[in-house]
């Protein structure tokens, strides 16, 4: 992937964070714990520098000041009870405060792309969804496994871009 090569080289490492909308959801906390364990193992195996953000504000700060690519897992779930569903969105991105498109086309026509913009540039993204007629606890293993597979895919893409 030529796009991955351009997007994945030059970073000091990966800044990882697992975000939960509802902190009291035990199933989501368990999935986050497993994701942190998996990302630790994958980064260590791949010899990639990994930093784990400790909170959303830590993530927000480091995403702007540090030279790390952000890898975030965002978990959402249905409210307690049955049936239940869990959605995990995994994305690798970098936050920019004044991004400008410097391509020939954008600069030649002096269009809106040449104006500074702020936002997240998403370079890689995957989703995992789990659903059950039972409680969310039943989804922990399946969703965690789905996230692990996506993390393996990310690290594989990230590593092959370094070669």
mmCIF file with all atom_site columns, C-alpha atoms in Angstrom:
data_model
loop_
_atom_site.group_PDB
_atom_site.id
_atom_site.type_symbol
_atom_site.label_atom_id
_atom_site.label_alt_id
_atom_site.label_comp_id
_atom_site.label_asym_id
_atom_site.label_entity_id
_atom_site.label_seq_id
_atom_site.pdbx_PDB_ins_code
_atom_site.Cartn_x
_atom_site.Cartn_y
_atom_site.Cartn_z
_atom_site.occupancy
_atom_site.B_iso_or_equiv
_atom_site.pdbx_formal_charge
_atom_site.auth_seq_id
_atom_site.auth_comp_id
_atom_site.auth_asym_id
_atom_site.auth_atom_id
_atom_site.pdbx_PDB_model_num
ATOM 1   C CA . UNK A 1 1   ? 0.000   0.000   0.000  1.00 0.00 ? 1   UNK A CA 1
ATOM 2   C CA . UNK A 1 2   ? 1.600   3.227   -1.154 1.00 0.00 ? 2   UNK A CA 1
ATOM 3   C CA . UNK A 1 3   ? -0.850  5.252   0.978  1.00 0.00 ? 3   UNK A CA 1
ATOM 4   C CA . UNK A 1 4   ? 0.134   3.343   4.151  1.00 0.00 ? 4   UNK A CA 1
ATOM 5   C CA . UNK A 1 5   ? 3.788   3.878   3.335  1.00 0.00 ? 5   UNK A CA 1
ATOM 6   C CA . UNK A 1 6   ? 3.322   7.656   3.162  1.00 0.00 ? 6   UNK A CA 1
ATOM 7   C CA . UNK A 1 7   ? 1.093   7.788   6.250  1.00 0.00 ? 7   UNK A CA 1
ATOM 8   C CA . UNK A 1 8   ? 2.897   5.334   8.530  1.00 0.00 ? 8   UNK A CA 1
ATOM 9   C CA . UNK A 1 9   ? 6.559   6.356   8.288  1.00 0.00 ? 9   UNK A CA 1
ATOM 10  C CA . UNK A 1 10  ? 8.365   8.946   10.365 1.00 0.00 ? 10  UNK A CA 1
ATOM 11  C CA . UNK A 1 11  ? 6.406   8.643   13.626 1.00 0.00 ? 11  UNK A CA 1
ATOM 12  C CA . UNK A 1 12  ? 8.199   8.262   16.991 1.00 0.00 ? 12  UNK A CA 1
ATOM 13  C CA . UNK A 1 13  ? 5.726   5.526   17.794 1.00 0.00 ? 13  UNK A CA 1
ATOM 14  C CA . UNK A 1 14  ? 2.086   4.820   18.599 1.00 0.00 ? 14  UNK A CA 1
ATOM 15  C CA . UNK A 1 15  ? -0.061  6.657   21.149 1.00 0.00 ? 15  UNK A CA 1
ATOM 16  C CA . UNK A 1 16  ? -2.813  4.234   22.203 1.00 0.00 ? 16  UNK A CA 1
ATOM 17  C CA . UNK A 1 17  ? -6.070  4.960   23.969 1.00 0.00 ? 17  UNK A CA 1
ATOM 18  C CA . UNK A 1 18  ? -9.232  2.957   24.618 1.00 0.00 ? 18  UNK A CA 1
ATOM 19  C CA . UNK A 1 19  ? -12.239 5.225   25.035 1.00 0.00 ? 19  UNK A CA 1
ATOM 20  C CA . UNK A 1 20  ? -15.490 4.246   26.757 1.00 0.00 ? 20  UNK A CA 1
ATOM 21  C CA . UNK A 1 21  ? -18.622 6.364   26.577 1.00 0.00 ? 21  UNK A CA 1
ATOM 22  C CA . UNK A 1 22  ? -20.188 4.814   29.683 1.00 0.00 ? 22  UNK A CA 1
ATOM 23  C CA . UNK A 1 23  ? -17.460 4.242   32.316 1.00 0.00 ? 23  UNK A CA 1
ATOM 24  C CA . UNK A 1 24  ? -19.767 2.125   34.484 1.00 0.00 ? 24  UNK A CA 1
ATOM 25  C CA . UNK A 1 25  ? -20.198 -0.550  31.796 1.00 0.00 ? 25  UNK A CA 1
ATOM 26  C CA . UNK A 1 26  ? -18.226 -3.546  33.138 1.00 0.00 ? 26  UNK A CA 1
ATOM 27  C CA . UNK A 1 27  ? -18.157 -5.340  29.778 1.00 0.00 ? 27  UNK A CA 1
ATOM 28  C CA . UNK A 1 28  ? -16.598 -2.326  28.025 1.00 0.00 ? 28  UNK A CA 1
ATOM 29  C CA . UNK A 1 29  ? -14.010 -1.909  30.786 1.00 0.00 ? 29  UNK A CA 1
ATOM 30  C CA . UNK A 1 30  ? -13.062 -5.570  30.415 1.00 0.00 ? 30  UNK A CA 1
ATOM 31  C CA . UNK A 1 31  ? -12.735 -5.187  26.625 1.00 0.00 ? 31  UNK A CA 1
ATOM 32  C CA . UNK A 1 32  ? -10.518 -2.115  27.119 1.00 0.00 ? 32  UNK A CA 1
ATOM 33  C CA . UNK A 1 33  ? -8.291  -4.015  29.560 1.00 0.00 ? 33  UNK A CA 1
ATOM 34  C CA . UNK A 1 34  ? -7.869  -6.825  27.032 1.00 0.00 ? 34  UNK A CA 1
ATOM 35  C CA . UNK A 1 35  ? -7.161  -4.296  24.259 1.00 0.00 ? 35  UNK A CA 1
ATOM 36  C CA . UNK A 1 36  ? -4.413  -2.637  26.330 1.00 0.00 ? 36  UNK A CA 1
ATOM 37  C CA . UNK A 1 37  ? -2.869  -6.071  26.963 1.00 0.00 ? 37  UNK A CA 1
ATOM 38  C CA . UNK A 1 38  ? -3.044  -6.978  23.251 1.00 0.00 ? 38  UNK A CA 1
ATOM 39  C CA . UNK A 1 39  ? -1.610  -3.670  22.054 1.00 0.00 ? 39  UNK A CA 1
ATOM 40  C CA . UNK A 1 40  ? 1.239   -3.971  24.596 1.00 0.00 ? 40  UNK A CA 1
ATOM 41  C CA . UNK A 1 41  ? 2.103   -7.415  23.288 1.00 0.00 ? 41  UNK A CA 1
ATOM 42  C CA . UNK A 1 42  ? 1.832   -6.458  19.596 1.00 0.00 ? 42  UNK A CA 1
ATOM 43  C CA . UNK A 1 43  ? 3.935   -3.300  19.989 1.00 0.00 ? 43  UNK A CA 1
ATOM 44  C CA . UNK A 1 44  ? 6.598   -5.162  21.986 1.00 0.00 ? 44  UNK A CA 1
ATOM 45  C CA . UNK A 1 45  ? 6.726   -7.994  19.416 1.00 0.00 ? 45  UNK A CA 1
ATOM 46  C CA . UNK A 1 46  ? 7.029   -5.472  16.591 1.00 0.00 ? 46  UNK A CA 1
ATOM 47  C CA . UNK A 1 47  ? 9.568   -3.375  18.557 1.00 0.00 ? 47  UNK A CA 1
ATOM 48  C CA . UNK A 1 48  ? 7.380   -0.274  18.098 1.00 0.00 ? 48  UNK A CA 1
ATOM 49  C CA . UNK A 1 49  ? 7.533   2.489   20.690 1.00 0.00 ? 49  UNK A CA 1
ATOM 50  C CA . UNK A 1 50  ? 4.125   2.531   22.449 1.00 0.00 ? 50  UNK A CA 1
ATOM 51  C CA . UNK A 1 51  ? 2.731   5.182   24.773 1.00 0.00 ? 51  UNK A CA 1
ATOM 52  C CA . UNK A 1 52  ? -0.623  4.659   26.478 1.00 0.00 ? 52  UNK A CA 1
ATOM 53  C CA . UNK A 1 53  ? -2.734  7.760   27.110 1.00 0.00 ? 53  UNK A CA 1
ATOM 54  C CA . UNK A 1 54  ? -4.090  7.775   30.663 1.00 0.00 ? 54  UNK A CA 1
ATOM 55  C CA . UNK A 1 55  ? -7.236  9.816   29.991 1.00 0.00 ? 55  UNK A CA 1
ATOM 56  C CA . UNK A 1 56  ? -9.115  11.626  27.254 1.00 0.00 ? 56  UNK A CA 1
ATOM 57  C CA . UNK A 1 57  ? -7.419  14.912  28.199 1.00 0.00 ? 57  UNK A CA 1
ATOM 58  C CA . UNK A 1 58  ? -3.985  13.210  28.192 1.00 0.00 ? 58  UNK A CA 1
ATOM 59  C CA . UNK A 1 59  ? -4.812  11.859  24.722 1.00 0.00 ? 59  UNK A CA 1
ATOM 60  C CA . UNK A 1 60  ? -5.964  15.265  23.489 1.00 0.00 ? 60  UNK A CA 1
ATOM 61  C CA . UNK A 1 61  ? -2.793  16.957  24.729 1.00 0.00 ? 61  UNK A CA 1
ATOM 62  C CA . UNK A 1 62  ? -0.344  14.308  23.488 1.00 0.00 ? 62  UNK A CA 1
ATOM 63  C CA . UNK A 1 63  ? -2.132  13.989  20.123 1.00 0.00 ? 63  UNK A CA 1
ATOM 64  C CA . UNK A 1 64  ? -1.201  17.607  19.419 1.00 0.00 ? 64  UNK A CA 1
ATOM 65  C CA . UNK A 1 65  ? 2.247   18.012  21.028 1.00 0.00 ? 65  UNK A CA 1
ATOM 66  C CA . UNK A 1 66  ? 3.815   14.566  20.515 1.00 0.00 ? 66  UNK A CA 1
ATOM 67  C CA . UNK A 1 67  ? 5.081   13.087  17.273 1.00 0.00 ? 67  UNK A CA 1
ATOM 68  C CA . UNK A 1 68  ? 3.116   9.865   17.716 1.00 0.00 ? 68  UNK A CA 1
ATOM 69  C CA . UNK A 1 69  ? 0.445   8.381   15.510 1.00 0.00 ? 69  UNK A CA 1
ATOM 70  C CA . UNK A 1 70  ? -2.736  8.000   17.578 1.00 0.00 ? 70  UNK A CA 1
ATOM 71  C CA . UNK A 1 71  ? -4.340  4.554   17.615 1.00 0.00 ? 71  UNK A CA 1
ATOM 72  C CA . UNK A 1 72  ? -7.697  4.732   19.365 1.00 0.00 ? 72  UNK A CA 1
ATOM 73  C CA . UNK A 1 73  ? -10.379 2.171   20.153 1.00 0.00 ? 73  UNK A CA 1
ATOM 74  C CA . UNK A 1 74  ? -13.754 3.804   20.844 1.00 0.00 ? 74  UNK A CA 1
ATOM 75  C CA . UNK A 1 75  ? -16.301 1.504   22.509 1.00 0.00 ? 75  UNK A CA 1
ATOM 76  C CA . UNK A 1 76  ? -20.050 2.060   22.650 1.00 0.00 ? 76  UNK A CA 1
ATOM 77  C CA . UNK A 1 77  ? -22.777 -0.271  23.848 1.00 0.00 ? 77  UNK A CA 1
ATOM 78  C CA . UNK A 1 78  ? -26.501 -0.501  24.269 1.00 0.00 ? 78  UNK A CA 1
ATOM 79  C CA . UNK A 1 79  ? -27.790 0.319   27.743 1.00 0.00 ? 79  UNK A CA 1
ATOM 80  C CA . UNK A 1 80  ? -27.829 -2.497  30.311 1.00 0.00 ? 80  UNK A CA 1
ATOM 81  C CA . UNK A 1 81  ? -30.173 -5.398  29.732 1.00 0.00 ? 81  UNK A CA 1
ATOM 82  C CA . UNK A 1 82  ? -31.097 -7.734  26.905 1.00 0.00 ? 82  UNK A CA 1
ATOM 83  C CA . UNK A 1 83  ? -30.624 -7.847  23.935 1.00 0.00 ? 83  UNK A CA 1
ATOM 84  C CA . UNK A 1 84  ? -27.211 -6.207  23.855 1.00 0.00 ? 84  UNK A CA 1
ATOM 85  C CA . UNK A 1 85  ? -24.768 -4.878  21.286 1.00 0.00 ? 85  UNK A CA 1
ATOM 86  C CA . UNK A 1 86  ? -21.232 -3.482  21.395 1.00 0.00 ? 86  UNK A CA 1
ATOM 87  C CA . UNK A 1 87  ? -19.521 -1.448  18.694 1.00 0.00 ? 87  UNK A CA 1
ATOM 88  C CA . UNK A 1 88  ? -15.764 -0.860  18.541 1.00 0.00 ? 88  UNK A CA 1
ATOM 89  C CA . UNK A 1 89  ? -14.264 1.683   16.170 1.00 0.00 ? 89  UNK A CA 1
ATOM 90  C CA . UNK A 1 90  ? -10.493 1.476   15.691 1.00 0.00 ? 90  UNK A CA 1
ATOM 91  C CA . UNK A 1 91  ? -8.729  4.332   13.967 1.00 0.00 ? 91  UNK A CA 1
ATOM 92  C CA . UNK A 1 92  ? -5.209  5.584   13.472 1.00 0.00 ? 92  UNK A CA 1
ATOM 93  C CA . UNK A 1 93  ? -5.087  9.338   13.064 1.00 0.00 ? 93  UNK A CA 1
ATOM 94  C CA . UNK A 1 94  ? -3.222  12.566  13.672 1.00 0.00 ? 94  UNK A CA 1
ATOM 95  C CA . UNK A 1 95  ? -4.800  15.806  14.884 1.00 0.00 ? 95  UNK A CA 1
ATOM 96  C CA . UNK A 1 96  ? -3.902  18.917  12.942 1.00 0.00 ? 96  UNK A CA 1
ATOM 97  C CA . UNK A 1 97  ? -4.582  22.517  13.904 1.00 0.00 ? 97  UNK A CA 1
ATOM 98  C CA . UNK A 1 98  ? -3.649  24.141  10.565 1.00 0.00 ? 98  UNK A CA 1
ATOM 99  C CA . UNK A 1 99  ? -3.545  21.528  7.815  1.00 0.00 ? 99  UNK A CA 1
ATOM 100 C CA . UNK A 1 100 ? -3.158  22.792  4.253  1.00 0.00 ? 100 UNK A CA 1
ATOM 101 C CA . UNK A 1 101 ? -3.263  20.834  1.000  1.00 0.00 ? 101 UNK A CA 1
ATOM 102 C CA . UNK A 1 102 ? -0.022  21.737  -0.785 1.00 0.00 ? 102 UNK A CA 1
ATOM 103 C CA . UNK A 1 103 ? -0.651  19.599  -3.864 1.00 0.00 ? 103 UNK A CA 1
ATOM 104 C CA . UNK A 1 104 ? -0.197  21.241  -7.244 1.00 0.00 ? 104 UNK A CA 1
ATOM 105 C CA . UNK A 1 105 ? -3.947  21.170  -7.949 1.00 0.00 ? 105 UNK A CA 1
ATOM 106 C CA . UNK A 1 106 ? -4.914  22.811  -4.644 1.00 0.00 ? 106 UNK A CA 1
ATOM 107 C CA . UNK A 1 107 ? -2.264  25.538  -4.798 1.00 0.00 ? 107 UNK A CA 1
ATOM 108 C CA . UNK A 1 108 ? -2.815  26.278  -8.499 1.00 0.00 ? 108 UNK A CA 1
ATOM 109 C CA . UNK A 1 109 ? -6.537  26.896  -8.243 1.00 0.00 ? 109 UNK A CA 1
ATOM 110 C CA . UNK A 1 110 ? -6.166  28.576  -4.808 1.00 0.00 ? 110 UNK A CA 1
ATOM 111 C CA . UNK A 1 111 ? -9.351  26.837  -3.710 1.00 0.00 ? 111 UNK A CA 1
ATOM 112 C CA . UNK A 1 112 ? -10.683 25.977  -0.288 1.00 0.00 ? 112 UNK A CA 1
ATOM 113 C CA . UNK A 1 113 ? -8.130  23.162  0.144  1.00 0.00 ? 113 UNK A CA 1
ATOM 114 C CA . UNK A 1 114 ? -5.341  25.765  0.324  1.00 0.00 ? 114 UNK A CA 1
ATOM 115 C CA . UNK A 1 115 ? -6.987  27.317  3.427  1.00 0.00 ? 115 UNK A CA 1
ATOM 116 C CA . UNK A 1 116 ? -5.720  26.106  6.848  1.00 0.00 ? 116 UNK A CA 1
ATOM 117 C CA . UNK A 1 117 ? -8.098  23.581  8.478  1.00 0.00 ? 117 UNK A CA 1
ATOM 118 C CA . UNK A 1 118 ? -8.146  21.778  11.798 1.00 0.00 ? 118 UNK A CA 1
ATOM 119 C CA . UNK A 1 119 ? -9.265  18.241  12.506 1.00 0.00 ? 119 UNK A CA 1
ATOM 120 C CA . UNK A 1 120 ? -8.232  14.609  12.596 1.00 0.00 ? 120 UNK A CA 1
ATOM 121 C CA . UNK A 1 121 ? -6.671  13.048  9.528  1.00 0.00 ? 121 UNK A CA 1
ATOM 122 C CA . UNK A 1 122 ? -7.755  9.388   9.682  1.00 0.00 ? 122 UNK A CA 1
ATOM 123 C CA . UNK A 1 123 ? -5.127  7.147   8.094  1.00 0.00 ? 123 UNK A CA 1
ATOM 124 C CA . UNK A 1 124 ? -6.524  3.712   8.967  1.00 0.00 ? 124 UNK A CA 1
ATOM 125 C CA . UNK A 1 125 ? -9.912  2.577   10.298 1.00 0.00 ? 125 UNK A CA 1
ATOM 126 C CA . UNK A 1 126 ? -11.783 -0.637  11.128 1.00 0.00 ? 126 UNK A CA 1
ATOM 127 C CA . UNK A 1 127 ? -15.005 -1.507  12.991 1.00 0.00 ? 127 UNK A CA 1
ATOM 128 C CA . UNK A 1 128 ? -16.060 -4.465  15.110 1.00 0.00 ? 128 UNK A CA 1
ATOM 129 C CA . UNK A 1 129 ? -19.682 -5.144  16.087 1.00 0.00 ? 129 UNK A CA 1
ATOM 130 C CA . UNK A 1 130 ? -21.015 -7.747  18.487 1.00 0.00 ? 130 UNK A CA 1
ATOM 131 C CA . UNK A 1 131 ? -24.664 -8.470  19.266 1.00 0.00 ? 131 UNK A CA 1
ATOM 132 C CA . UNK A 1 132 ? -26.418 -10.964 21.518 1.00 0.00 ? 132 UNK A CA 1
ATOM 133 C CA . UNK A 1 133 ? -29.908 -11.817 22.701 1.00 0.00 ? 133 UNK A CA 1
ATOM 134 C CA . UNK A 1 134 ? -28.287 -12.023 26.146 1.00 0.00 ? 134 UNK A CA 1
ATOM 135 C CA . UNK A 1 135 ? -26.343 -9.566  28.280 1.00 0.00 ? 135 UNK A CA 1
ATOM 136 C CA . UNK A 1 136 ? -23.251 -7.593  27.228 1.00 0.00 ? 136 UNK A CA 1
ATOM 137 C CA . UNK A 1 137 ? -21.001 -9.865  29.340 1.00 0.00 ? 137 UNK A CA 1
ATOM 138 C CA . UNK A 1 138 ? -21.550 -12.589 26.709 1.00 0.00 ? 138 UNK A CA 1
ATOM 139 C CA . UNK A 1 139 ? -19.965 -10.332 24.069 1.00 0.00 ? 139 UNK A CA 1
ATOM 140 C CA . UNK A 1 140 ? -16.643 -9.686  25.827 1.00 0.00 ? 140 UNK A CA 1
ATOM 141 C CA . UNK A 1 141 ? -14.689 -12.590 24.312 1.00 0.00 ? 141 UNK A CA 1
ATOM 142 C CA . UNK A 1 142 ? -16.006 -12.143 20.760 1.00 0.00 ? 142 UNK A CA 1
ATOM 143 C CA . UNK A 1 143 ? -15.597 -8.370  20.587 1.00 0.00 ? 143 UNK A CA 1
ATOM 144 C CA . UNK A 1 144 ? -12.149 -8.529  22.252 1.00 0.00 ? 144 UNK A CA 1
ATOM 145 C CA . UNK A 1 145 ? -11.098 -11.123 19.698 1.00 0.00 ? 145 UNK A CA 1
ATOM 146 C CA . UNK A 1 146 ? -12.405 -8.956  16.836 1.00 0.00 ? 146 UNK A CA 1
ATOM 147 C CA . UNK A 1 147 ? -10.459 -5.964  18.168 1.00 0.00 ? 147 UNK A CA 1
ATOM 148 C CA . UNK A 1 148 ? -7.337  -8.115  18.533 1.00 0.00 ? 148 UNK A CA 1
ATOM 149 C CA . UNK A 1 149 ? -7.613  -9.199  14.877 1.00 0.00 ? 149 UNK A CA 1
ATOM 150 C CA . UNK A 1 150 ? -7.989  -5.560  13.789 1.00 0.00 ? 150 UNK A CA 1
ATOM 151 C CA . UNK A 1 151 ? -4.997  -4.525  15.954 1.00 0.00 ? 151 UNK A CA 1
ATOM 152 C CA . UNK A 1 152 ? -2.910  -7.291  14.360 1.00 0.00 ? 152 UNK A CA 1
ATOM 153 C CA . UNK A 1 153 ? -3.934  -5.973  10.926 1.00 0.00 ? 153 UNK A CA 1
ATOM 154 C CA . UNK A 1 154 ? -2.948  -2.427  11.927 1.00 0.00 ? 154 UNK A CA 1
ATOM 155 C CA . UNK A 1 155 ? 0.474   -3.486  13.239 1.00 0.00 ? 155 UNK A CA 1
ATOM 156 C CA . UNK A 1 156 ? 1.025   -5.590  10.132 1.00 0.00 ? 156 UNK A CA 1
ATOM 157 C CA . UNK A 1 157 ? 0.189   -2.590  7.900  1.00 0.00 ? 157 UNK A CA 1
ATOM 158 C CA . UNK A 1 158 ? 2.302   -0.263  10.071 1.00 0.00 ? 158 UNK A CA 1
ATOM 159 C CA . UNK A 1 159 ? 5.299   -2.606  10.024 1.00 0.00 ? 159 UNK A CA 1
ATOM 160 C CA . UNK A 1 160 ? 5.190   -3.312  6.298  1.00 0.00 ? 160 UNK A CA 1
ATOM 161 C CA . UNK A 1 161 ? 5.167   0.456   5.669  1.00 0.00 ? 161 UNK A CA 1
ATOM 162 C CA . UNK A 1 162 ? 8.476   0.735   7.588  1.00 0.00 ? 162 UNK A CA 1
ATOM 163 C CA . UNK A 1 163 ? 10.221  -1.691  5.217  1.00 0.00 ? 163 UNK A CA 1
#
